[in-house]
Tab-separated table of C-alpha atoms and ligand atoms in Angstrom:
chain	number	residue	atom	x	y	z
A	1	MET	CA	139.629	-32.316	84.185
A	2	THR	CA	140.328	-32.980	80.346
A	3	SER	CA	143.648	-32.766	78.809
A	4	LYS	CA	142.528	-29.156	77.705
A	5	GLY	CA	142.306	-28.277	81.497
A	6	PHE	CA	138.497	-28.043	81.902
A	7	ALA	CA	136.028	-30.877	82.437
A	8	THR	CA	132.990	-30.722	79.891
A	9	PRO	CA	129.693	-30.446	81.469
A	10	LYS	CA	128.853	-33.854	80.162
A	11	ARG	CA	131.407	-35.291	82.344
A	12	PHE	CA	129.844	-33.765	85.417
A	13	ALA	CA	126.394	-34.536	84.262
A	14	THR	CA	124.760	-37.011	86.739
A	15	SER	CA	121.215	-36.332	86.230
A	16	LYS	CA	120.239	-39.674	84.895
A	17	LYS	CA	121.702	-41.407	88.079
A	18	LEU	CA	120.494	-38.850	90.418
A	19	VAL	CA	117.842	-40.063	92.804
A	20	ILE	CA	116.363	-37.392	94.964
A	21	PRO	CA	114.053	-38.748	97.914
A	22	LYS	CA	110.710	-36.991	98.089
A	23	SER	CA	111.382	-36.303	101.678
A	24	HIS	CA	114.343	-34.010	100.746
A	25	PRO	CA	113.225	-30.428	101.903
A	26	ARG	CA	114.369	-29.032	98.597
A	27	TYR	CA	112.804	-31.830	96.473
A	28	GLU	CA	110.840	-29.665	93.989
A	29	SER	CA	113.708	-27.225	93.378
A	30	LEU	CA	116.294	-30.215	92.724
A	31	MET	CA	113.810	-31.778	90.424
A	32	LEU	CA	113.636	-28.572	88.350
A	33	ARG	CA	117.398	-28.377	88.423
A	34	ASN	CA	117.693	-31.984	87.370
A	35	LEU	CA	115.334	-31.311	84.493
A	36	ILE	CA	117.345	-28.386	83.132
A	37	VAL	CA	120.442	-30.529	83.362
A	38	GLU	CA	118.925	-33.257	81.390
A	39	GLY	CA	117.610	-30.753	78.927
A	40	MET	CA	121.119	-29.630	78.283
A	41	GLU	CA	122.299	-33.052	77.691
A	42	LYS	CA	119.760	-33.664	75.301
A	43	GLY	CA	120.510	-30.612	73.492
A	44	ILE	CA	117.307	-28.578	74.236
A	45	VAL	CA	118.621	-26.265	76.831
A	46	HIS	CA	121.761	-24.090	75.939
A	47	ILE	CA	124.696	-24.284	78.265
A	48	THR	CA	123.944	-20.465	79.249
A	49	GLY	CA	120.460	-21.691	80.302
A	50	LEU	CA	122.073	-23.318	83.239
A	51	ILE	CA	123.142	-19.853	84.507
A	52	ALA	CA	119.806	-18.252	83.750
A	53	HIS	CA	117.945	-21.167	85.794
A	54	GLY	CA	120.483	-20.463	88.491
A	55	ARG	CA	119.623	-16.791	88.651
A	56	GLY	CA	115.855	-17.769	88.602
A	57	GLU	CA	116.315	-20.147	91.476
A	58	ALA	CA	117.873	-17.481	93.772
A	59	PHE	CA	115.092	-15.117	93.121
A	60	ASP	CA	112.418	-18.067	93.628
A	61	TYR	CA	114.095	-18.666	97.038
A	62	LEU	CA	113.536	-14.875	97.702
A	63	ILE	CA	109.841	-15.093	97.003
A	64	GLY	CA	109.407	-18.212	99.144
A	65	GLU	CA	109.016	-20.706	96.003
A	66	LYS	CA	105.185	-19.975	95.971
A	67	THR	CA	102.968	-17.790	93.843
A	68	GLN	CA	102.649	-14.785	95.795
A	69	LEU	CA	99.758	-12.180	95.432
A	70	PHE	CA	101.721	-9.832	92.970
A	71	ALA	CA	102.361	-12.877	90.786
A	72	ASP	CA	98.802	-13.963	90.932
A	73	GLU	CA	97.605	-10.415	90.045
A	74	ALA	CA	99.838	-10.311	87.056
A	75	ALA	CA	98.892	-13.820	85.884
A	76	LYS	CA	95.323	-12.580	85.877
A	77	VAL	CA	96.054	-9.434	83.776
A	78	SER	CA	98.025	-11.667	81.368
A	79	ALA	CA	94.980	-13.907	80.986
A	80	ALA	CA	92.868	-10.579	80.381
A	81	TYR	CA	95.322	-9.524	77.689
A	82	LEU	CA	95.322	-12.935	76.108
A	83	LYS	CA	91.471	-12.825	76.022
A	84	ILE	CA	91.201	-9.642	73.943
A	85	ALA	CA	94.146	-10.613	71.703
A	86	LYS	CA	93.597	-11.100	67.995
A	87	LYS	CA	96.741	-12.854	67.522
A	88	PRO	CA	98.116	-14.278	70.589
A	89	VAL	CA	101.724	-15.926	70.442
A	90	ILE	CA	103.560	-17.858	72.995
A	91	SER	CA	107.351	-17.760	72.569
A	92	VAL	CA	109.163	-20.751	73.893
A	93	ASN	CA	112.908	-21.287	74.447
A	94	GLY	CA	114.780	-24.378	75.838
A	95	ASN	CA	114.327	-23.675	79.388
A	96	THR	CA	110.654	-22.901	79.105
A	97	ALA	CA	110.079	-25.967	76.973
A	98	ILE	CA	111.809	-28.303	79.413
A	99	LEU	CA	110.192	-26.904	82.530
A	100	ALA	CA	106.702	-26.189	81.319
A	101	GLY	CA	106.288	-27.604	77.805
A	102	LYS	CA	103.161	-29.629	78.723
A	103	GLU	CA	101.604	-26.638	80.356
A	104	ILE	CA	102.485	-24.312	77.313
A	105	VAL	CA	100.672	-26.616	74.983
A	106	LYS	CA	97.585	-26.796	77.120
A	107	LEU	CA	97.502	-22.821	77.472
A	108	ALA	CA	97.923	-22.410	73.745
A	109	GLU	CA	95.114	-24.981	73.040
A	110	GLU	CA	92.979	-23.051	75.634
A	111	ILE	CA	93.439	-19.605	74.323
A	112	ASP	CA	93.809	-20.472	70.575
A	113	ALA	CA	97.411	-19.065	70.483
A	114	LYS	CA	100.334	-19.929	68.133
A	115	ILE	CA	103.597	-21.390	69.632
A	116	GLU	CA	106.636	-20.238	68.190
A	117	VAL	CA	110.113	-21.756	69.373
A	118	ASN	CA	112.314	-18.617	69.441
A	119	LEU	CA	115.922	-18.945	70.797
A	120	PHE	CA	118.442	-16.306	71.966
A	121	HIS	CA	121.218	-18.843	70.706
A	122	ARG	CA	119.577	-19.858	67.675
A	123	SER	CA	120.370	-23.355	66.097
A	124	GLU	CA	118.090	-25.357	63.803
A	125	GLY	CA	118.937	-28.577	65.512
A	126	ARG	CA	117.812	-27.141	68.914
A	127	ILE	CA	114.674	-25.677	67.375
A	128	ARG	CA	113.911	-28.951	65.861
A	129	LYS	CA	114.292	-30.810	69.288
A	130	ILE	CA	112.152	-28.308	71.286
A	131	VAL	CA	109.413	-28.412	68.422
A	132	GLU	CA	109.529	-32.248	68.741
A	133	LEU	CA	109.178	-32.047	72.554
A	134	LEU	CA	106.280	-29.786	72.220
A	135	GLU	CA	104.604	-32.087	69.438
A	136	LYS	CA	105.041	-35.024	71.989
A	137	GLU	CA	103.023	-33.043	74.445
A	138	GLY	CA	100.317	-32.672	71.887
A	139	GLY	CA	101.378	-29.266	70.488
A	140	LYS	CA	100.225	-28.690	66.736
A	141	ASN	CA	101.699	-26.485	64.090
A	142	ILE	CA	104.578	-25.253	65.990
A	143	LEU	CA	106.397	-22.485	64.435
A	144	GLY	CA	110.027	-21.620	64.489
A	145	LEU	CA	112.041	-23.571	61.893
A	146	GLU	CA	111.053	-21.221	59.084
A	147	GLY	CA	112.521	-18.142	60.461
A	148	ASP	CA	111.077	-15.946	57.798
A	149	ALA	CA	110.947	-12.592	59.431
A	150	LEU	CA	113.197	-10.253	61.553
A	151	ILE	CA	112.392	-8.560	64.890
A	152	GLN	CA	113.387	-4.966	64.006
A	153	GLY	CA	116.204	-3.401	65.910
A	154	ILE	CA	117.971	-6.559	66.729
A	155	GLU	CA	121.179	-7.901	65.251
A	156	HIS	CA	122.320	-11.190	64.129
A	157	ASP	CA	120.344	-14.448	64.625
A	158	ARG	CA	118.657	-13.204	67.632
A	159	ALA	CA	116.387	-11.177	65.311
A	160	ILE	CA	115.026	-14.035	63.472
A	161	CYS	CA	111.458	-14.975	64.079
A	162	SER	CA	108.381	-16.371	62.347
A	163	TYR	CA	106.097	-14.267	60.151
A	164	GLU	CA	103.032	-16.234	61.172
A	165	GLY	CA	104.190	-16.091	64.892
A	166	ILE	CA	105.824	-13.316	66.651
A	167	TYR	CA	106.210	-10.939	63.591
A	168	SER	CA	102.452	-10.622	63.101
A	169	GLY	CA	101.161	-11.358	66.523
A	170	ASP	CA	99.667	-8.669	68.699
A	171	VAL	CA	100.034	-10.040	72.108
A	172	ILE	CA	103.256	-12.007	72.786
A	173	LEU	CA	103.675	-14.263	75.962
A	174	VAL	CA	107.484	-14.643	76.162
A	175	PRO	CA	108.705	-16.265	79.529
A	176	LEU	CA	112.472	-15.926	80.359
A	177	GLU	CA	113.111	-13.353	77.596
A	178	ASP	CA	116.044	-11.187	77.202
A	179	GLY	CA	115.828	-7.379	77.915
A	180	ASP	CA	116.839	-5.966	74.469
A	181	ARG	CA	114.480	-8.326	72.549
A	182	CYS	CA	111.752	-7.455	75.017
A	183	GLU	CA	112.298	-3.755	74.374
A	184	ALA	CA	112.475	-4.417	70.368
A	185	LEU	CA	109.074	-6.305	70.560
A	186	LYS	CA	107.605	-3.277	72.335
A	187	LYS	CA	108.895	-0.969	69.925
A	188	MET	CA	107.362	-3.070	67.184
A	189	GLY	CA	103.903	-2.206	68.955
A	190	LYS	CA	103.312	-5.503	70.754
A	191	VAL	CA	101.754	-6.110	74.126
A	192	VAL	CA	104.621	-8.148	75.928
A	193	LEU	CA	103.750	-10.505	78.715
A	194	THR	CA	106.584	-12.163	80.465
A	195	VAL	CA	107.314	-14.502	83.266
A	196	ASP	CA	110.537	-13.541	85.155
A	197	LEU	CA	111.639	-14.386	88.477
A	198	ASN	CA	113.905	-11.302	88.597
A	199	PRO	CA	111.726	-8.210	89.328
A	200	LEU	CA	114.917	-6.052	88.382
A	201	SER	CA	115.787	-7.410	85.042
A	202	ARG	CA	115.375	-5.152	82.021
A	203	THR	CA	112.711	-7.514	80.769
A	204	ALA	CA	110.750	-7.352	83.887
A	205	ARG	CA	110.782	-3.640	83.718
A	206	ASN	CA	110.033	-3.188	80.036
A	207	ALA	CA	107.119	-5.640	79.536
A	208	ASP	CA	103.550	-4.736	79.825
A	209	VAL	CA	103.058	-7.473	82.318
A	210	THR	CA	105.578	-9.385	84.352
A	211	ILE	CA	104.662	-12.289	86.356
A	212	VAL	CA	107.372	-12.567	88.959
A	213	ASP	CA	106.925	-16.321	89.522
A	214	ASN	CA	108.502	-19.731	88.372
A	215	VAL	CA	107.464	-20.511	84.907
A	216	THR	CA	106.214	-23.855	85.982
A	217	ARG	CA	103.583	-22.124	88.231
A	218	ALA	CA	102.923	-19.098	86.106
A	219	ILE	CA	101.736	-20.820	83.008
A	220	PRO	CA	99.076	-23.039	84.632
A	221	ASN	CA	97.947	-20.146	86.791
A	222	ILE	CA	97.258	-17.998	83.593
A	223	ARG	CA	95.278	-20.749	82.112
A	224	LYS	CA	93.253	-20.937	85.384
A	225	HIS	CA	92.482	-17.302	85.272
A	226	TYR	CA	91.753	-17.341	81.666
A	227	THR	CA	88.768	-19.748	82.183
A	228	GLU	CA	87.468	-17.501	85.216
A	229	ILE	CA	87.630	-13.730	84.124
A	230	LYS	CA	84.744	-12.043	82.856
A	231	LYS	CA	85.627	-8.377	82.056
A	232	PRO	CA	89.116	-8.354	80.484
A	233	GLU	CA	89.084	-4.537	79.522
A	234	GLU	CA	88.398	-3.626	83.067
A	235	ILE	CA	91.139	-5.617	84.498
A	236	ILE	CA	93.728	-4.292	82.102
A	237	LYS	CA	92.490	-0.640	82.684
A	238	LYS	CA	93.518	-0.849	86.285
A	239	TRP	CA	96.998	-2.440	85.794
A	240	ASN	CA	100.142	-0.806	86.622
A	241	ASN	CA	103.056	-3.062	86.129
A	242	ARG	CA	105.845	-0.838	87.759
A	243	LYS	CA	103.689	-0.788	90.816
A	244	ASN	CA	103.315	-4.523	90.771
A	245	LEU	CA	106.956	-4.736	90.660
A	246	GLN	CA	107.556	-2.567	93.335
A	247	ASN	CA	105.226	-4.792	95.379
A	248	ALA	CA	107.371	-7.817	94.628
A	249	LEU	CA	110.362	-5.940	95.742
A	250	ASP	CA	108.550	-4.711	98.781
A	251	PHE	CA	107.613	-8.299	99.652
A	252	ILE	CA	111.202	-9.544	99.202
A	253	CYS	CA	112.584	-6.835	101.506
A	254	LYS	CA	110.002	-7.587	104.162
A	255	ARG	CA	110.519	-11.286	104.070
A	256	LEU	CA	114.359	-10.699	104.395
A	257	LYS	CA	113.827	-8.170	107.268
A	258	ASP	CA	111.609	-10.421	109.270
A	259	PHE	CA	113.314	-13.560	108.354
A	260	PHE	CA	114.692	-14.481	111.850
A	261	HIS	CA	112.166	-12.531	113.671
A	262	CYS	CA	114.726	-10.674	115.834
E	301	ATP	P1	117.632	-8.859	81.024
E	301	ATP	O1	118.141	-9.241	79.866
E	301	ATP	O2	115.925	-8.970	81.113
E	301	ATP	O3	118.037	-7.729	81.975
E	301	ATP	P2	119.186	-11.019	82.312
E	301	ATP	O4	120.143	-10.857	81.230
E	301	ATP	O5	119.552	-10.818	83.792
E	301	ATP	O6	118.022	-10.210	82.072
E	301	ATP	P3	118.349	-13.403	80.901
E	301	ATP	O7	119.327	-14.611	80.915
E	301	ATP	O8	118.357	-12.515	79.701
E	301	ATP	O9	118.636	-12.667	82.264
E	301	ATP	O10	116.795	-13.851	81.214
E	301	ATP	C1	116.555	-14.869	81.891
E	301	ATP	C2	115.702	-14.434	83.026
E	301	ATP	O11	114.642	-15.516	83.433
E	301	ATP	C3	116.309	-14.026	84.510
E	301	ATP	O12	116.007	-12.787	84.828
E	301	ATP	C4	115.862	-15.145	85.439
E	301	ATP	O13	115.824	-14.702	86.692
E	301	ATP	C5	114.586	-15.789	84.813
E	301	ATP	N1	114.348	-17.171	85.007
E	301	ATP	C6	115.344	-18.201	84.993
E	301	ATP	N2	114.596	-19.371	85.248
E	301	ATP	C7	113.308	-19.025	85.337
E	301	ATP	C8	112.145	-19.707	85.769
E	301	ATP	N3	112.025	-21.022	85.914
E	301	ATP	N4	110.899	-19.001	85.899
E	301	ATP	C9	110.913	-17.712	85.802
E	301	ATP	N5	111.964	-16.917	85.474
E	301	ATP	C10	113.047	-17.480	85.299
E	302	MG	MG1	119.695	-10.676	79.312
């Protein structure tokens, strides 16, 4: 505890010293958690990103920490939308950058999409750091710092976006997004594709396509589908996002019901 009563997260941060043996049954999950903590220490992840990650972890546990059929289907439909997009944009926040930055850069290159760093808790310093991280992974012309347009219907800094990116894009892939910004993007006429482990979130319910999967698995899976699909319009025509979310919830319910087989 500090003299003010509360220990700062920095004092508790042990990520650099933390050694997790590969044999640990929760190795992958702990490694991701560690990445998020490191990201916060580096000023890439906002402190509230720790909470968002914890919520995500809980839902990942419920779906078995694997890409399930409902997630794979949604990744395929996302790839189909990205295939017919005229101006695809991938919106990246701190958590997404630290967990899947490399995969985001690969996907953007493959599908010829713009990457925009767009933060819920906007700060120029953090945007700059995320841009640098993505550039280190090979990203080029990353948008975000200019902040020269506004998402309609949203107040304060959370509305700021890039004219060349989200503002003029037609299909926006926005993992780990907040509910009211997702709604505002829809009202602007965009096709919104999201990755959200919580099938009940407002974002999950409002997006055109919700991939209920960890962003670390979903992004490479979209890229895989993108290279394989042939008739994107047909895939899109058959899509029902609400039905797929119900499939995710049914899967979780069944898994819980059968858990101890008694
Ligand atoms: P909403 O605003 O959509 O109702 P929320 O306020 O509950 O959602 P936010 O903090 O706005 O949650 O968004 C973060 C979302 O990202 C959460 O639903 C969380 O489950 C999800 N999430 C966190 N980490 C990951 C991850 N690694 N992969 C996929 N989804 C994740
Ligand atoms: Mg929210």
